[in-house]
C-alpha positions as semicolon CSV with decimal commas, in nm:
position;residue;x (nm);y (nm);z (nm)
1;X;-2,913;-2,341;0,837
2;X;-3,138;-2,262;0,542
3;X;-3,391;-2,109;0,782
4;X;-3,124;-1,885;0,939
5;X;-2,784;-1,778;0,801
6;X;-2,806;-1,956;0,465
7;X;-3,155;-1,828;0,392
8;X;-3,054;-1,473;0,478
9;X;-2,723;-1,449;0,291
10;X;-2,718;-1,711;0,011
11;X;-2,933;-1,675;-0,299
12;X;-2,934;-2,048;-0,378
13;X;-2,729;-2,354;-0,462
14;X;-2,748;-2,333;-0,841
15;X;-2,886;-2,143;-1,138
16;X;-3,241;-2,275;-1,096
17;X;-3,258;-2,236;-0,718
18;X;-3,187;-1,862;-0,730
19;X;-3,461;-1,774;-0,981
20;X;-3,759;-1,750;-0,738
21;X;-3,569;-1,515;-0,506
22;X;-3,445;-1,296;-0,791
23;X;-3,794;-1,268;-0,940
24;X;-3,947;-1,194;-0,601
25;X;-3,697;-0,915;-0,542
26;X;-3,759;-0,780;-0,893
27;X;-4,126;-0,739;-0,804
28;X;-4,011;-0,498;-0,532
29;X;-3,776;-0,315;-0,768
30;X;-3,464;-0,481;-0,629
31;X;-3,206;-0,605;-0,878
32;X;-2,940;-0,874;-0,838
33;X;-2,563;-0,889;-0,860
34;X;-2,441;-1,248;-0,876
35;X;-2,110;-1,306;-0,703
36;X;-1,948;-1,644;-0,638
37;X;-1,858;-1,635;-0,270
38;X;-1,695;-1,970;-0,188
39;X;-1,338;-1,945;-0,058
40;X;-1,066;-2,209;-0,046
41;X;-0,987;-2,345;0,299
42;X;-0,618;-2,250;0,304
43;X;-0,398;-2,209;0,608
44;X;-0,218;-1,875;0,646
45;X;0,113;-2,050;0,574
46;X;-0,017;-2,210;0,254
47;X;-0,172;-1,882;0,136
48;X;0,155;-1,701;0,202
49;X;0,358;-1,961;0,013
50;X;0,125;-1,949;-0,289
51;X;0,130;-1,570;-0,296
52;X;0,508;-1,534;-0,277
53;X;0,557;-1,797;-0,547
54;X;0,297;-1,652;-0,787
55;X;0,407;-1,289;-0,747
56;X;0,773;-1,352;-0,833
57;X;0,894;-1,409;-1,189
58;X;1,127;-1,691;-1,294
59;X;1,408;-1,441;-1,363
60;X;1,367;-1,285;-1,019
61;X;1,379;-1,626;-0,853
62;X;1,701;-1,711;-1,034
63;X;1,881;-1,379;-1,005
64;X;1,709;-1,208;-0,710
65;X;1,584;-0,927;-0,933
66;X;1,271;-0,863;-0,726
67;X;1,472;-0,613;-0,523
68;X;1,484;-0,388;-0,830
69;X;1,108;-0,344;-0,813
70;X;0,964;-0,064;-0,602
71;X;0,867;-0,175;-0,251
72;X;0,497;-0,141;-0,312
73;X;0,505;-0,375;-0,611
74;X;0,698;-0,662;-0,453
75;X;0,558;-0,963;-0,272
76;X;0,632;-0,943;0,101
77;X;0,629;-1,239;0,335
78;X;0,438;-1,066;0,614
79;X;0,153;-0,979;0,374
80;X;0,143;-1,298;0,169
81;X;-0,197;-1,391;0,306
82;X;-0,411;-1,119;0,147
83;X;-0,711;-1,222;0,359
84;X;-0,560;-1,045;0,662
85;X;-0,782;-0,758;0,783
86;X;-1,031;-0,818;0,498
87;X;-1,380;-0,937;0,591
88;X;-1,598;-0,819;0,303
89;X;-1,416;-0,933;-0,012
90;X;-1,342;-1,271;-0,168
91;X;-0,969;-1,352;-0,200
92;X;-0,818;-1,573;-0,470
93;X;-0,473;-1,732;-0,462
94;X;-0,300;-1,854;-0,776
95;X;-0,242;-2,230;-0,795
96;X;-0,197;-2,302;-1,166
97;X;-0,350;-2,230;-1,506
98;X;-0,603;-2,511;-1,472
99;X;-0,740;-2,349;-1,155
100;X;-0,775;-2,017;-1,339
101;X;-0,973;-2,198;-1,610
102;X;-1,201;-2,339;-1,338
103;X;-1,258;-1,988;-1,201
104;X;-1,343;-1,867;-1,552
105;X;-1,599;-2,148;-1,590
106;X;-1,754;-2,052;-1,255
107;X;-1,780;-1,689;-1,367
108;X;-1,939;-1,804;-1,694
109;X;-2,201;-1,999;-1,496
110;X;-2,273;-1,684;-1,292
111;X;-2,316;-1,480;-1,611
112;X;-2,548;-1,745;-1,754
113;X;-2,746;-1,757;-1,430
114;X;-2,783;-1,380;-1,423
115;X;-2,888;-1,371;-1,787
116;X;-3,136;-1,653;-1,734
117;X;-3,291;-1,504;-1,421
118;X;-3,299;-1,133;-1,490
119;X;-3,342;-0,906;-1,791
120;X;-3,093;-0,650;-1,667
121;X;-2,863;-0,832;-1,428
122;X;-2,508;-0,795;-1,304
123;X;-2,228;-1,041;-1,244
124;X;-1,900;-0,970;-1,063
125;X;-1,550;-1,101;-1,134
126;X;-1,202;-1,059;-0,986
127;X;-0,895;-1,050;-1,211
128;X;-0,675;-1,220;-0,949
129;X;-0,891;-1,529;-1,014
130;X;-0,801;-1,531;-1,383
131;X;-0,422;-1,534;-1,388
132;X;-0,089;-1,510;-1,218
133;X;-0,080;-1,199;-0,993
134;X;0,285;-1,141;-1,089
135;X;0,161;-0,978;-1,410
136;X;-0,076;-0,745;-1,226
137;X;0,207;-0,636;-0,994
138;X;0,453;-0,576;-1,277
139;X;0,205;-0,402;-1,506
140;X;0,084;-0,183;-1,218
141;X;0,441;-0,072;-1,157
142;X;0,483;0,006;-1,529
143;X;0,171;0,222;-1,535
144;X;0,256;0,408;-1,215
145;X;0,616;0,481;-1,325
146;X;0,499;0,594;-1,668
147;X;0,244;0,831;-1,515
148;X;0,500;0,958;-1,264
149;X;0,740;1,030;-1,552
150;X;0,469;1,243;-1,716
151;X;0,418;1,440;-1,394
152;X;0,794;1,494;-1,357
153;X;0,815;1,639;-1,708
154;X;0,504;1,849;-1,646
155;X;0,674;1,994;-1,337
156;X;0,981;2,078;-1,546
157;X;0,751;2,270;-1,782
158;X;0,610;2,467;-1,486
159;X;0,280;2,281;-1,455
160;X;0,312;2,127;-1,110
161;X;-0,006;2,157;-0,902
162;X;-0,246;2,171;-1,197
163;X;-0,543;1,936;-1,224
164;X;-0,432;1,620;-1,402
165;X;-0,632;1,689;-1,721
166;X;-0,502;2,047;-1,739
167;X;-0,139;1,935;-1,764
168;X;-0,034;1,966;-2,128
169;X;0,327;1,910;-2,229
170;X;0,457;2,106;-2,526
171;X;0,548;1,835;-2,777
172;X;0,861;2,016;-2,894
173;X;1,002;2,048;-2,541
174;X;0,901;1,690;-2,463
175;X;1,092;1,557;-2,763
176;X;1,399;1,753;-2,659
177;X;1,374;1,615;-2,304
178;X;1,343;1,256;-2,428
179;X;1,646;1,306;-2,651
180;X;1,853;1,460;-2,369
181;X;1,762;1,168;-2,141
182;X;1,871;0,918;-2,405
183;X;1,528;0,758;-2,429
184;X;1,468;0,840;-2,796
185;X;1,607;1,058;-3,070
186;X;1,393;1,349;-3,180
187;X;1,305;1,166;-3,502
188;X;1,190;0,858;-3,310
189;X;0,979;1,049;-3,057
190;X;0,828;1,262;-3,335
191;X;0,692;0,938;-3,478
192;X;0,532;0,855;-3,139
193;X;0,352;1,188;-3,122
194;X;0,191;1,178;-3,462
195;X;-0,138;1,021;-3,549
196;X;-0,505;1,093;-3,585
197;X;-0,548;1,240;-3,237
198;X;-0,204;1,234;-3,077
199;X;-0,013;1,561;-3,053
200;X;-0,214;1,741;-3,326
201;X;-0,252;2,044;-3,100
202;X;0,121;2,066;-3,039
203;X;0,070;1,945;-2,683
204;X;0,057;1,604;-2,514
205;X;-0,175;1,542;-2,220
206;X;-0,190;1,240;-1,989
207;X;-0,432;1,053;-2,215
208;X;-0,200;1,100;-2,513
209;X;0,089;0,986;-2,295
210;X;-0,094;0,679;-2,165
211;X;-0,191;0,577;-2,517
212;X;0,176;0,508;-2,590
213;X;0,159;0,206;-2,360
214;X;-0,059;0,011;-2,595
215;X;-0,042;-0,321;-2,774
216;X;-0,027;-0,132;-3,105
217;X;0,298;0,048;-3,018
218;X;0,657;-0,077;-3,028
219;X;0,773;-0,043;-2,670
220;X;1,135;-0,159;-2,667
221;X;1,282;0,187;-2,605
222;X;0,962;0,337;-2,473
223;X;0,980;0,117;-2,166
224;X;1,299;0,284;-2,046
225;X;1,245;0,568;-1,802
226;X;1,496;0,769;-1,599
227;X;1,537;0,716;-1,227
228;X;1,544;1,076;-1,108
229;X;1,750;0,981;-0,802
230;X;2,029;0,795;-0,985
231;X;2,001;0,959;-1,326
232;X;2,016;0,613;-1,487
233;X;1,771;0,473;-1,741
234;X;1,577;0,176;-1,605
235;X;1,354;-0,074;-1,784
236;X;0,986;-0,043;-1,695
237;X;0,915;-0,411;-1,747
238;X;1,140;-0,709;-1,686
239;X;1,159;-0,976;-1,954
240;X;0,920;-1,270;-1,942
241;X;1,005;-1,632;-2,008
242;X;0,813;-1,801;-2,288
243;X;0,587;-1,972;-2,032
244;X;0,520;-1,646;-1,847
245;X;0,434;-1,477;-2,176
246;X;0,180;-1,753;-2,246
247;X;0,035;-1,721;-1,896
248;X;-0,017;-1,349;-1,944
249;X;-0,188;-1,405;-2,281
250;X;-0,416;-1,668;-2,125
251;X;-0,522;-1,420;-1,857
252;X;-0,625;-1,170;-2,127
253;X;-0,802;-1,446;-2,321
254;X;-1,008;-1,543;-2,014
255;X;-1,114;-1,181;-1,969
256;X;-1,215;-1,172;-2,335
257;X;-1,423;-1,491;-2,303
258;X;-1,612;-1,350;-2,005
259;X;-1,676;-1,013;-2,170
260;X;-1,809;-1,181;-2,485
261;X;-2,042;-1,406;-2,285
262;X;-2,170;-1,109;-2,083
263;X;-2,241;-0,922;-2,408
264;X;-2,427;-1,220;-2,554
265;X;-2,640;-1,262;-2,240
266;X;-2,707;-0,891;-2,187
267;X;-2,545;-0,909;-1,843
268;X;-2,338;-0,621;-1,708
269;X;-1,998;-0,741;-1,589
270;X;-1,849;-0,566;-1,288
271;X;-1,473;-0,601;-1,242
272;X;-1,408;-0,575;-0,869
273;X;-1,133;-0,353;-0,732
274;X;-0,856;-0,515;-0,530
275;X;-0,540;-0,408;-0,343
276;X;-0,375;-0,083;-0,454
277;X;-0,062;-0,263;-0,578
278;X;-0,277;-0,464;-0,823
279;X;-0,531;-0,193;-0,902
280;X;-0,357;0,017;-1,172
281;X;-0,326;-0,294;-1,391
282;X;-0,680;-0,412;-1,312
283;X;-0,823;-0,072;-1,403
284;X;-0,622;-0,048;-1,724
285;X;-0,720;-0,397;-1,841
286;X;-1,085;-0,324;-1,757
287;X;-1,059;0,001;-1,951
288;X;-0,936;-0,193;-2,254
289;X;-1,244;-0,419;-2,226
290;X;-1,469;-0,113;-2,203
291;X;-1,318;0,026;-2,523
292;X;-1,408;-0,296;-2,704
293;X;-1,743;-0,392;-2,552
294;X;-1,909;-0,066;-2,439
295;X;-1,974;0,087;-2,778
296;X;-2,355;0,056;-2,765
297;X;-2,428;0,010;-2,394
298;X;-2,231;-0,014;-2,072
299;X;-2,155;-0,386;-2,041
300;X;-1,820;-0,365;-1,857
301;X;-1,814;-0,174;-1,527
302;X;-1,488;-0,061;-1,369
303;X;-1,469;-0,014;-0,990
304;X;-1,323;0,297;-0,828
305;X;-1,220;0,289;-0,461
306;X;-1,289;0,631;-0,315
307;X;-1,075;0,576;-0,007
308;X;-0,774;0,612;-0,240
309;X;-0,613;0,955;-0,263
310;X;-0,598;0,928;-0,644
311;X;-0,962;0,824;-0,696
312;X;-1,088;1,154;-0,843
313;X;-0,796;1,182;-1,086
314;X;-0,859;0,825;-1,204
315;X;-1,231;0,887;-1,256
316;X;-1,185;1,214;-1,447
317;X;-0,913;1,076;-1,674
318;X;-1,116;0,766;-1,763
319;X;-1,438;0,963;-1,824
320;X;-1,246;1,197;-2,055
321;X;-1,108;0,897;-2,247
322;X;-1,462;0,763;-2,296
323;X;-1,570;1,105;-2,431
324;X;-1,285;1,122;-2,682
325;X;-1,332;0,767;-2,807
326;X;-1,714;0,760;-2,795
327;X;-1,775;0,453;-2,579
328;X;-2,002;0,426;-2,275
329;X;-1,845;0,472;-1,935
330;X;-1,963;0,222;-1,671
331;X;-1,854;0,241;-1,310
332;X;-1,920;0,107;-0,965
333;X;-1,823;0,353;-0,691
334;X;-1,715;0,203;-0,358
335;X;-1,530;0,334;-0,057
336;X;-1,302;0,029;-0,036
337;X;-1,255;-0,303;0,144
338;X;-0,882;-0,322;0,219
339;X;-0,810;-0,016;0,434
340;X;-0,659;-0,181;0,741
341;X;-0,439;-0,409;0,532
342;X;-0,330;-0,127;0,299
343;X;-0,232;0,105;0,585
344;X;-0,041;-0,161;0,776
345;X;0,145;-0,275;0,463
346;X;0,246;0,081;0,369
347;X;0,368;0,155;0,722
348;X;0,566;-0,165;0,765
349;X;0,723;-0,178;0,419
350;X;0,787;0,196;0,396
351;X;0,592;0,368;0,117
352;X;0,326;0,639;0,115
353;X;-0,012;0,532;0,252
354;X;-0,245;0,529;-0,053
355;X;-0,555;0,579;0,166
356;X;-0,720;0,912;0,249
357;X;-0,621;1,028;0,599
358;X;-0,973;1,042;0,746
359;X;-1,319;0,897;0,703
360;X;-1,448;1,247;0,625
361;X;-1,194;1,285;0,342
362;X;-1,313;0,956;0,195
363;X;-1,674;1,075;0,210
364;X;-1,573;1,397;0,034
365;X;-1,389;1,195;-0,231
366;X;-1,686;0,965;-0,285
367;X;-1,932;1,252;-0,329
368;X;-1,689;1,443;-0,551
369;X;-1,645;1,143;-0,784
370;X;-2,017;1,073;-0,784
371;X;-2,101;1,436;-0,858
372;X;-1,863;1,435;-1,156
373;X;-2,021;1,120;-1,302
374;X;-2,376;1,244;-1,247
375;X;-2,285;1,561;-1,438
376;X;-2,152;1,341;-1,718
377;X;-2,478;1,144;-1,728
378;X;-2,675;1,470;-1,733
379;X;-2,485;1,611;-2,029
380;X;-2,398;1,307;-2,240
381;X;-2,632;1,020;-2,139
382;X;-2,335;0,790;-2,211
383;X;-2,231;0,705;-1,856
384;X;-2,372;0,454;-1,608
385;X;-2,297;0,445;-1,236
386;X;-2,368;0,199;-0,958
387;X;-2,369;0,381;-0,626
388;X;-2,236;0,089;-0,423
389;X;-2,280;0,228;-0,075
390;X;-2,443;0,127;0,251
391;X;-2,416;0,489;0,367
392;X;-2,752;0,662;0,419
393;X;-2,606;1,010;0,368
394;X;-2,461;0,902;0,033
395;X;-2,798;0,763;-0,082
396;X;-2,967;1,091;0,017
397;X;-2,692;1,292;-0,153
398;X;-2,744;1,092;-0,473
399;X;-3,121;1,136;-0,473
400;X;-3,093;1,510;-0,412
401;X;-2,818;1,552;-0,670
402;X;-2,995;1,346;-0,937
403;X;-3,325;1,532;-0,914
404;X;-3,286;1,633;-1,280
405;X;-3,321;1,275;-1,406
406;X;-3,652;1,251;-1,594
407;X;-3,903;0,986;-1,482
408;X;-3,679;0,868;-1,200
409;X;-3,849;0,578;-1,024
410;X;-3,772;0,521;-0,657
411;X;-3,914;0,254;-0,433
412;X;-3,845;0,276;-0,063
413;X;-3,831;-0,059;0,114
414;X;-3,909;-0,144;0,474
415;X;-3,841;-0,462;0,673
416;X;-4,118;-0,699;0,769
417;X;-4,120;-0,881;1,099
418;X;-3,957;-1,182;0,927
419;X;-3,676;-0,975;0,775
420;X;-3,792;-0,984;0,411
421;X;-3,816;-0,655;0,222
422;X;-4,168;-0,536;0,139
423;X;-4,270;-0,238;-0,075
424;X;-4,393;0,076;0,101
425;X;-4,774;0,068;0,097
426;X;-4,949;0,293;-0,149
427;X;-5,179;0,565;-0,027
428;X;-5,336;0,892;-0,136
429;X;-5,176;1,226;-0,067
430;X;-4,855;1,411;-0,128
431;X;-4,570;1,290;-0,348
432;X;-4,196;1,342;-0,329
433;X;-3,912;1,175;-0,140
434;X;-3,821;1,403;0,150
435;X;-3,452;1,389;0,228
436;X;-3,371;1,505;0,579
437;X;-3,730;1,617;0,628
438;X;-3,723;1,882;0,355
439;X;-4,014;1,860;0,105
440;X;-3,927;1,855;-0,263
441;X;-3,562;1,765;-0,201
442;X;-3,576;1,462;-0,427
443;X;-3,760;1,303;-0,719
444;X;-4,120;1,187;-0,699
445;X;-4,210;0,841;-0,576
446;X;-4,398;0,609;-0,807
447;X;-4,598;0,337;-0,639
448;X;-4,531;0,458;-0,283
449;X;-4,616;0,781;-0,106
450;X;-4,380;1,014;0,076
451;X;-4,582;1,011;0,397
452;X;-4,550;0,634;0,417
453;X;-4,183;0,657;0,330
454;X;-4,123;0,894;0,620
455;X;-4,283;0,647;0,859
456;X;-4,059;0,359;0,748
457;X;-3,683;0,306;0,793
458;X;-3,524;0,363;0,452
459;X;-3,320;0,045;0,405
460;X;-3,264;0,043;0,034
461;X;-3,360;0,231;-0,280
462;X;-3,351;0,122;-0,639
463;X;-3,364;0,398;-0,896
464;X;-3,387;0,371;-1,273
465;X;-3,477;0,589;-1,569
466;X;-3,651;0,386;-1,840
467;X;-3,484;0,442;-2,175
468;X;-3,195;0,631;-2,015
469;X;-2,868;0,535;-1,848
470;X;-2,943;0,378;-1,511
471;X;-2,855;0,499;-1,167
472;X;-2,814;0,199;-0,936
473;X;-2,836;0,243;-0,560
């Protein structure tokens, strides 16, 4: 097996075994992302049972309160086994807190291995491995309802249809609306919208609004929002038992341990994206880690799934937050791994499909998000992006679009007869990577000539700007 499947797809059995391969690849300009890929051997029935149990709170089990949650953010029997229709992503199921601690230790070993094998490595983690998924479901629902409430009030102020960052609520009108809805008196809400940066302009945008859901803010009344269909105030977050509260804190502590270790080892930590009903919470918790650990360099990388209809809004809002607060934005852009499952779940349960309607729309979304981030890199040098794509057109688009990057190094790789990647041979003559046959469409090659590159199938490119934020392909 080591001469066939294992040798092709597995880096090695342990930290020492992977070093020769990583160093060999580095000689060809190819970096490494260490990802623990072993899955539990669970039956579909066992996976379903674990998922339903871990996504339902104690109060909901006792009183049947899960029905009060929106359909998208409930556990459903037919979709308990999250492996269904997913072939390219590792799936974790919650067993107990001890198992989450084991996953954390495994991730720590991966971080150590990456730090010990590479000067500028990556390691990947999944938040569903680090805690009870109930919290991700509930927190995702909180964030989505809170954002929806903002959009409803923006519509009432005549701002429907604007780009998300152009929506600015007049603070005076907002306070009146909150008072009329019974959420807060004008005096109370005036206290919310004061501070160093909040509401100083007399308006409140989505970033100001989101900042209210923060560990530094008293949220007892804030977590009541109106149901526009019934007119009744509803709590955003159900109460936790003491044990559930501890479980949630442990999940955050595990994330903190991993981020600190990654910082110590100089390893960039990528937080993988997961299903759309978990993703708002995953993104928000990753954002909180970025605020803490990305002050000097991009250590924590968030993942944006460009097959989601809301991908561009999410990217632009988070980039703007990094500008205002002065930390370094790090992102991995993917198309997404859960499309079939997401579409089937939305259709069967009865909520809007979160996925773009066509493949072409997803391509447009990917390139739009990428273009926005590349512009940010160009102007601020404080953003880092991993272009996580197998799509040749996307790689060409990136190389054309990033032609302004100074000293961009690109190595084109070709396959040998044995399947190992070898560098394109050097030779005299013209320079420049020719995308789609057009000379001068991309940055110059270093260490490989364009004529040779045209003769070889372009399997992979690795681009970096020494001393500048990196572009990873």
